[in-house]
Every structure is written in structure tokens, then in C-alpha cells.
PDB file of C-alpha atoms in Angstrom:
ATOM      1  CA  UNK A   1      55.201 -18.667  34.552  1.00  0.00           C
ATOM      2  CA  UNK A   2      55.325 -17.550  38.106  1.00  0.00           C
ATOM      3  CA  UNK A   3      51.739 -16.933  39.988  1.00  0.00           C
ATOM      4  CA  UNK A   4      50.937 -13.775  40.349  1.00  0.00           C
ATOM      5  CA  UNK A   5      49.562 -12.274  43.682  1.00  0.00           C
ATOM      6  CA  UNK A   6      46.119 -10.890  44.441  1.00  0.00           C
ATOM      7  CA  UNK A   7      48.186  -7.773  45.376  1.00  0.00           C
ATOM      8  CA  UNK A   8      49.956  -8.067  42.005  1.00  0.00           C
ATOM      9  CA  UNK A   9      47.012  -8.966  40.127  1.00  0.00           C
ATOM     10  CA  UNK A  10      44.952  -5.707  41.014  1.00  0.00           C
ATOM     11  CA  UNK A  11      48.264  -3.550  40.191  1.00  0.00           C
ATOM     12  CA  UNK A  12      47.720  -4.550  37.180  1.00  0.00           C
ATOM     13  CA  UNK A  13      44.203  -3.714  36.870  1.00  0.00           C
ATOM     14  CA  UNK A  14      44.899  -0.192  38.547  1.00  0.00           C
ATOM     15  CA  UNK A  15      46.928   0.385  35.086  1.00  0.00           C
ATOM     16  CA  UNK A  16      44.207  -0.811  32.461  1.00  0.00           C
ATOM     17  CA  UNK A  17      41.718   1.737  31.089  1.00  0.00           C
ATOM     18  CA  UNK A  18      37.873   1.097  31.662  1.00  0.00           C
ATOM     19  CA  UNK A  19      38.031  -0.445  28.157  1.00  0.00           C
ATOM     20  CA  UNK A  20      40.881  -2.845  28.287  1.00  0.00           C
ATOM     21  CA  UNK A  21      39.140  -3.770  31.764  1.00  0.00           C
ATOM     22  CA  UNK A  22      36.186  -4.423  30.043  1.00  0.00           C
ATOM     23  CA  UNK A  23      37.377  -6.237  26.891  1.00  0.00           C
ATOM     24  CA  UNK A  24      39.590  -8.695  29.778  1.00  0.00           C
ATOM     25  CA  UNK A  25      36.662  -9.429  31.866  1.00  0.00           C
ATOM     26  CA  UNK A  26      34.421 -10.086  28.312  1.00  0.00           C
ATOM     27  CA  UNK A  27      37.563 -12.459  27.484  1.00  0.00           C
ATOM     28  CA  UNK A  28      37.488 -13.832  31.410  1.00  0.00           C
ATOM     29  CA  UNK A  29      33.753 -14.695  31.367  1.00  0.00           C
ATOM     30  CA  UNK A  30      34.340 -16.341  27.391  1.00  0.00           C
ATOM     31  CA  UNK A  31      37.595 -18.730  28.618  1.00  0.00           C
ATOM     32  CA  UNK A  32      35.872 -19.825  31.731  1.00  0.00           C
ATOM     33  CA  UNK A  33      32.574 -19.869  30.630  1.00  0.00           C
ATOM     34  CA  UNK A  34      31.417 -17.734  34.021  1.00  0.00           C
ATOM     35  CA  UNK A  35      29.649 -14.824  34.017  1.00  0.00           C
ATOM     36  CA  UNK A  36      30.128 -11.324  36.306  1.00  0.00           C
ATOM     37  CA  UNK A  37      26.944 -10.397  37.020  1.00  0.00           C
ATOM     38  CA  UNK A  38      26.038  -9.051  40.781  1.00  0.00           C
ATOM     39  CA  UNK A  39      24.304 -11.265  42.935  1.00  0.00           C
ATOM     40  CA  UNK A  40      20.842 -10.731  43.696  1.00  0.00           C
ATOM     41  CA  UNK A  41      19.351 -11.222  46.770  1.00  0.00           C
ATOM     42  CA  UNK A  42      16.414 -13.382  46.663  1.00  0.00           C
ATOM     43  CA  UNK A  43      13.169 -12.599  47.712  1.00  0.00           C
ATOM     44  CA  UNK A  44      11.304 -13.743  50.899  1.00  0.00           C
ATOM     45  CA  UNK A  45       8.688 -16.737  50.871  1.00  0.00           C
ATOM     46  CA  UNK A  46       6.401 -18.341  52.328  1.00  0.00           C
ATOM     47  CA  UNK A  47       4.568 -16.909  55.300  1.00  0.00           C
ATOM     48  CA  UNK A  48       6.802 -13.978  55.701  1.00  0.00           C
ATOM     49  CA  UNK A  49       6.148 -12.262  52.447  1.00  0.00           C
ATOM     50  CA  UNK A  50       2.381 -10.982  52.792  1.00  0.00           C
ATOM     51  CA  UNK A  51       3.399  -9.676  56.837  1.00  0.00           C
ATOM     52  CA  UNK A  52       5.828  -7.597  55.038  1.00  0.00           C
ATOM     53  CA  UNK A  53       3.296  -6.681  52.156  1.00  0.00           C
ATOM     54  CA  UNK A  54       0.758  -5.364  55.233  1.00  0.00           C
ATOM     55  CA  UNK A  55       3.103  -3.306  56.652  1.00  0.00           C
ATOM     56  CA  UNK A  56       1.668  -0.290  58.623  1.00  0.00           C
ATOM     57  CA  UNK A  57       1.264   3.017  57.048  1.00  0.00           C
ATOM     58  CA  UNK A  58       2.739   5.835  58.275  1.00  0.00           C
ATOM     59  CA  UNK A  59       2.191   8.274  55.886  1.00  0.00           C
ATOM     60  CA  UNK A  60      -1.282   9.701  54.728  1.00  0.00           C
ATOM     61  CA  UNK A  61      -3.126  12.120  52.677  1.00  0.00           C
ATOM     62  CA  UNK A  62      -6.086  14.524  53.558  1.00  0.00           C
ATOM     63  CA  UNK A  63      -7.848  14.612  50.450  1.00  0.00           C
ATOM     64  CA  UNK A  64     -10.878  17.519  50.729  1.00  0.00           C
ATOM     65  CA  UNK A  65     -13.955  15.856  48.557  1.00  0.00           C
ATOM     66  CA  UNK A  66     -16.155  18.589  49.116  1.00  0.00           C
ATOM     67  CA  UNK A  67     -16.740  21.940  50.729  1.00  0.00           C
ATOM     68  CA  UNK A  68     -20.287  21.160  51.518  1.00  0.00           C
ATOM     69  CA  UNK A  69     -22.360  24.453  52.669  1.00  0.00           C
ATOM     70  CA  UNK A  70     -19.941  26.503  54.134  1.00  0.00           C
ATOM     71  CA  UNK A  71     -17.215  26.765  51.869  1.00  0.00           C
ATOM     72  CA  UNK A  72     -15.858  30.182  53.737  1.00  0.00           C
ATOM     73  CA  UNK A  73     -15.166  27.984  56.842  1.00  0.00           C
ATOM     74  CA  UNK A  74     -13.856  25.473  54.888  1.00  0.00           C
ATOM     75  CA  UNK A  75     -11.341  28.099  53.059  1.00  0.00           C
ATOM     76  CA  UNK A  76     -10.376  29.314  56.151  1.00  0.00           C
ATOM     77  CA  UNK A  77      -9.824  26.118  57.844  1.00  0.00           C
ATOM     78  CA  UNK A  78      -7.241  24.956  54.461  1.00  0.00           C
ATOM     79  CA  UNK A  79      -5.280  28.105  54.781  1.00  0.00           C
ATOM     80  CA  UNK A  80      -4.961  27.329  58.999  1.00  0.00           C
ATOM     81  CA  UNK A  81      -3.782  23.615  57.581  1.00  0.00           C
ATOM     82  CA  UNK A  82      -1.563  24.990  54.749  1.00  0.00           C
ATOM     83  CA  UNK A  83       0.519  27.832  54.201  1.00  0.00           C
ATOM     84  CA  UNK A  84      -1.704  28.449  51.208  1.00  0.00           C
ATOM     85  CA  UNK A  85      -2.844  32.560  50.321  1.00  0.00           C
ATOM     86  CA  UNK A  86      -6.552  33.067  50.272  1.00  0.00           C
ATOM     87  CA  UNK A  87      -6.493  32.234  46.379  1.00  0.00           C
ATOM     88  CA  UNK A  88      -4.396  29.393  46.291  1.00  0.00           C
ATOM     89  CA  UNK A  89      -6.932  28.133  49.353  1.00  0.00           C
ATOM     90  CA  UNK A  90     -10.335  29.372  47.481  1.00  0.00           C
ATOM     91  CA  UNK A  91      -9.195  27.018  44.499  1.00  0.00           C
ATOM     92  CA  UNK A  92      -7.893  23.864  46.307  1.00  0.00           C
ATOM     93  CA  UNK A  93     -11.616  24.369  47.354  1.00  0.00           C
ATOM     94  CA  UNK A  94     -13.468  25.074  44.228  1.00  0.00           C
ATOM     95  CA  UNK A  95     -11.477  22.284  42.899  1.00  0.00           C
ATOM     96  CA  UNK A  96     -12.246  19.809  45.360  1.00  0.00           C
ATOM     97  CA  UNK A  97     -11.709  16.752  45.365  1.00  0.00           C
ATOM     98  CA  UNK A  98      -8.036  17.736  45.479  1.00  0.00           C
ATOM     99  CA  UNK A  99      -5.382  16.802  48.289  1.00  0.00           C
ATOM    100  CA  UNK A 100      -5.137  19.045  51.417  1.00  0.00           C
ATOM    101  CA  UNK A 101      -1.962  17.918  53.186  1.00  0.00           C
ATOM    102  CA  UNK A 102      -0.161  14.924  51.857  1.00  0.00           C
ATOM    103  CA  UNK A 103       2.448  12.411  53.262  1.00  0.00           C
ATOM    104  CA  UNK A 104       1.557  13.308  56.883  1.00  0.00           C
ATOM    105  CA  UNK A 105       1.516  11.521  60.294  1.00  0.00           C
ATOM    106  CA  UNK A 106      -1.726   9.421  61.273  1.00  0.00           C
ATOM    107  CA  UNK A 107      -2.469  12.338  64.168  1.00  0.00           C
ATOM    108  CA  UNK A 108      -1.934  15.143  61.998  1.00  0.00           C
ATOM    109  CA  UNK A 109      -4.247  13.938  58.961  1.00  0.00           C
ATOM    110  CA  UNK A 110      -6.878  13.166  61.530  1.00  0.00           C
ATOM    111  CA  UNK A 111      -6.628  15.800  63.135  1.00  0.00           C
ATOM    112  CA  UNK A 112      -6.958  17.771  59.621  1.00  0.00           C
ATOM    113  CA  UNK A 113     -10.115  15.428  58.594  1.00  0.00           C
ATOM    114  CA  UNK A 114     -11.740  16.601  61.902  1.00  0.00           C
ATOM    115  CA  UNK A 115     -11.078  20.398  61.666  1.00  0.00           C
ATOM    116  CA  UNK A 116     -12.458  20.038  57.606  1.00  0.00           C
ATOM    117  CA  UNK A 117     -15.305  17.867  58.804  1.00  0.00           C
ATOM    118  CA  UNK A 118     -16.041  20.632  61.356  1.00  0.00           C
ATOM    119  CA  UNK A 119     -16.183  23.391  58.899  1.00  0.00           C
ATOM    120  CA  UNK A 120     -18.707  21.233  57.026  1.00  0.00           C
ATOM    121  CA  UNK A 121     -16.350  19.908  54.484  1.00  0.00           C
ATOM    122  CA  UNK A 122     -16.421  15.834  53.231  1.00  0.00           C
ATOM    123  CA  UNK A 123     -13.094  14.503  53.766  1.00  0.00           C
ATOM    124  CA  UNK A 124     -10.941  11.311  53.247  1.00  0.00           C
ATOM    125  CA  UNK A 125      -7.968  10.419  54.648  1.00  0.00           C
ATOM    126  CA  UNK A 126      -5.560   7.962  52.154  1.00  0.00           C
TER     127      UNK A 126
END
């Protein structure tokens, strides 16, 4: 029997269904006792893998734990921070602790948690 080509080989394969591709790579992996799975790239260790775990975080969430004494200031100062209406606003407040902006640069939640804090609100930012 004459060899058969990589070329040659993969016309072949261009003509076999998904099944019969399947049932030949089952009988492939059986005759040569191999298997086809993907490689997997293996994980760092050693000193490399906890600098990678404490990776800086970029994103952050302005969650409003209170609206302390003046919760009008405070409802004003959500809807100036949101797009929120004045009722969506009066219940992120009533509801507090709830989230107030969410997945948002380091300067933008602080500045958030500082304009809250100034209305008289209790803040964290996540």
C-alpha cells in the first residue's frame, strides 16, 4: 500500500461526516492506544503564582450603607451619580445598603464615596 500524503490524508477527512470522523478517531485512539484530548496549559508555580493572585484592582463598587441624617442630600447626590429618577434614587436609599455605581475606576468611586460622605451618607467602596 502506497503512503498517503498529509495533503491526501485530510482530503479524505474533508469527505467523512462528523460521525464517521468521530467513530475513526475513537478507532485511532483504540489501535494506538493514544488519546486526542487538547493540551492544557499548566499552571504557574512557585513564587509567581500569589504576584499574579494580588493583582491590582481596577474596578470598584460604591456601595451606599446608609443615608445617615440627611437623606434628601443624599437622594439628590445618587441621582447626580446615576441616571436614576427621583424614585428609583429615593429607594436605592431607603434600601441602603445597596450598590451606588458598580465596576468603576478607582477616581470615580472615590470621588462618589466623597460626594455621599458629604451629603452625610456612610459609604464603602469594594
Amino acid at each position: 500500500m502506497a503512503k498517503l500524503s498529509q495533503d491526501d490524508l485530510l482530503a479524505q477527512f474533508e469527505e467523512m461526516t462528523l460521525i464517521e470522523l468521530s467513530e475513526f478517531v475513537k478507532a485511532f485512539e483504540e489501535k494506538f492506544d493514544v488519546t486526542a484530548a487538547a493540551a492544557v496549559a499548566a499552571a504557574p508555580v512557585g513564587p509567581a503564582a500569589p504576584a499574579e493572585a494580588e493583582a491590582e484592582q481596577d474596578e470598584f463598587d460604591v456601595v451606599l450603607t446608609g443615608a445617615g441624617d440627611k437623606k434628601i442630600q443624599v437622594i439628590k447626590v445618587v441621582r447626580e451619580l446615576t441616571s436614576l429618577g427621583l424614585k428609583e434614587a429615593k429607594d436605592l436609599v431607603d434600601g441602603a445598603p445597596k450598590p451606588v455605581l458598580e465596576k468603576v475606576a478607582k477616581d470615580a468611586a472615590e470621588k462618589a464615596a466623597e460626594s455621599l460622605k458629604g451629603a452625610g451618607a456612610s459609604v464603602e467602596v469594594k
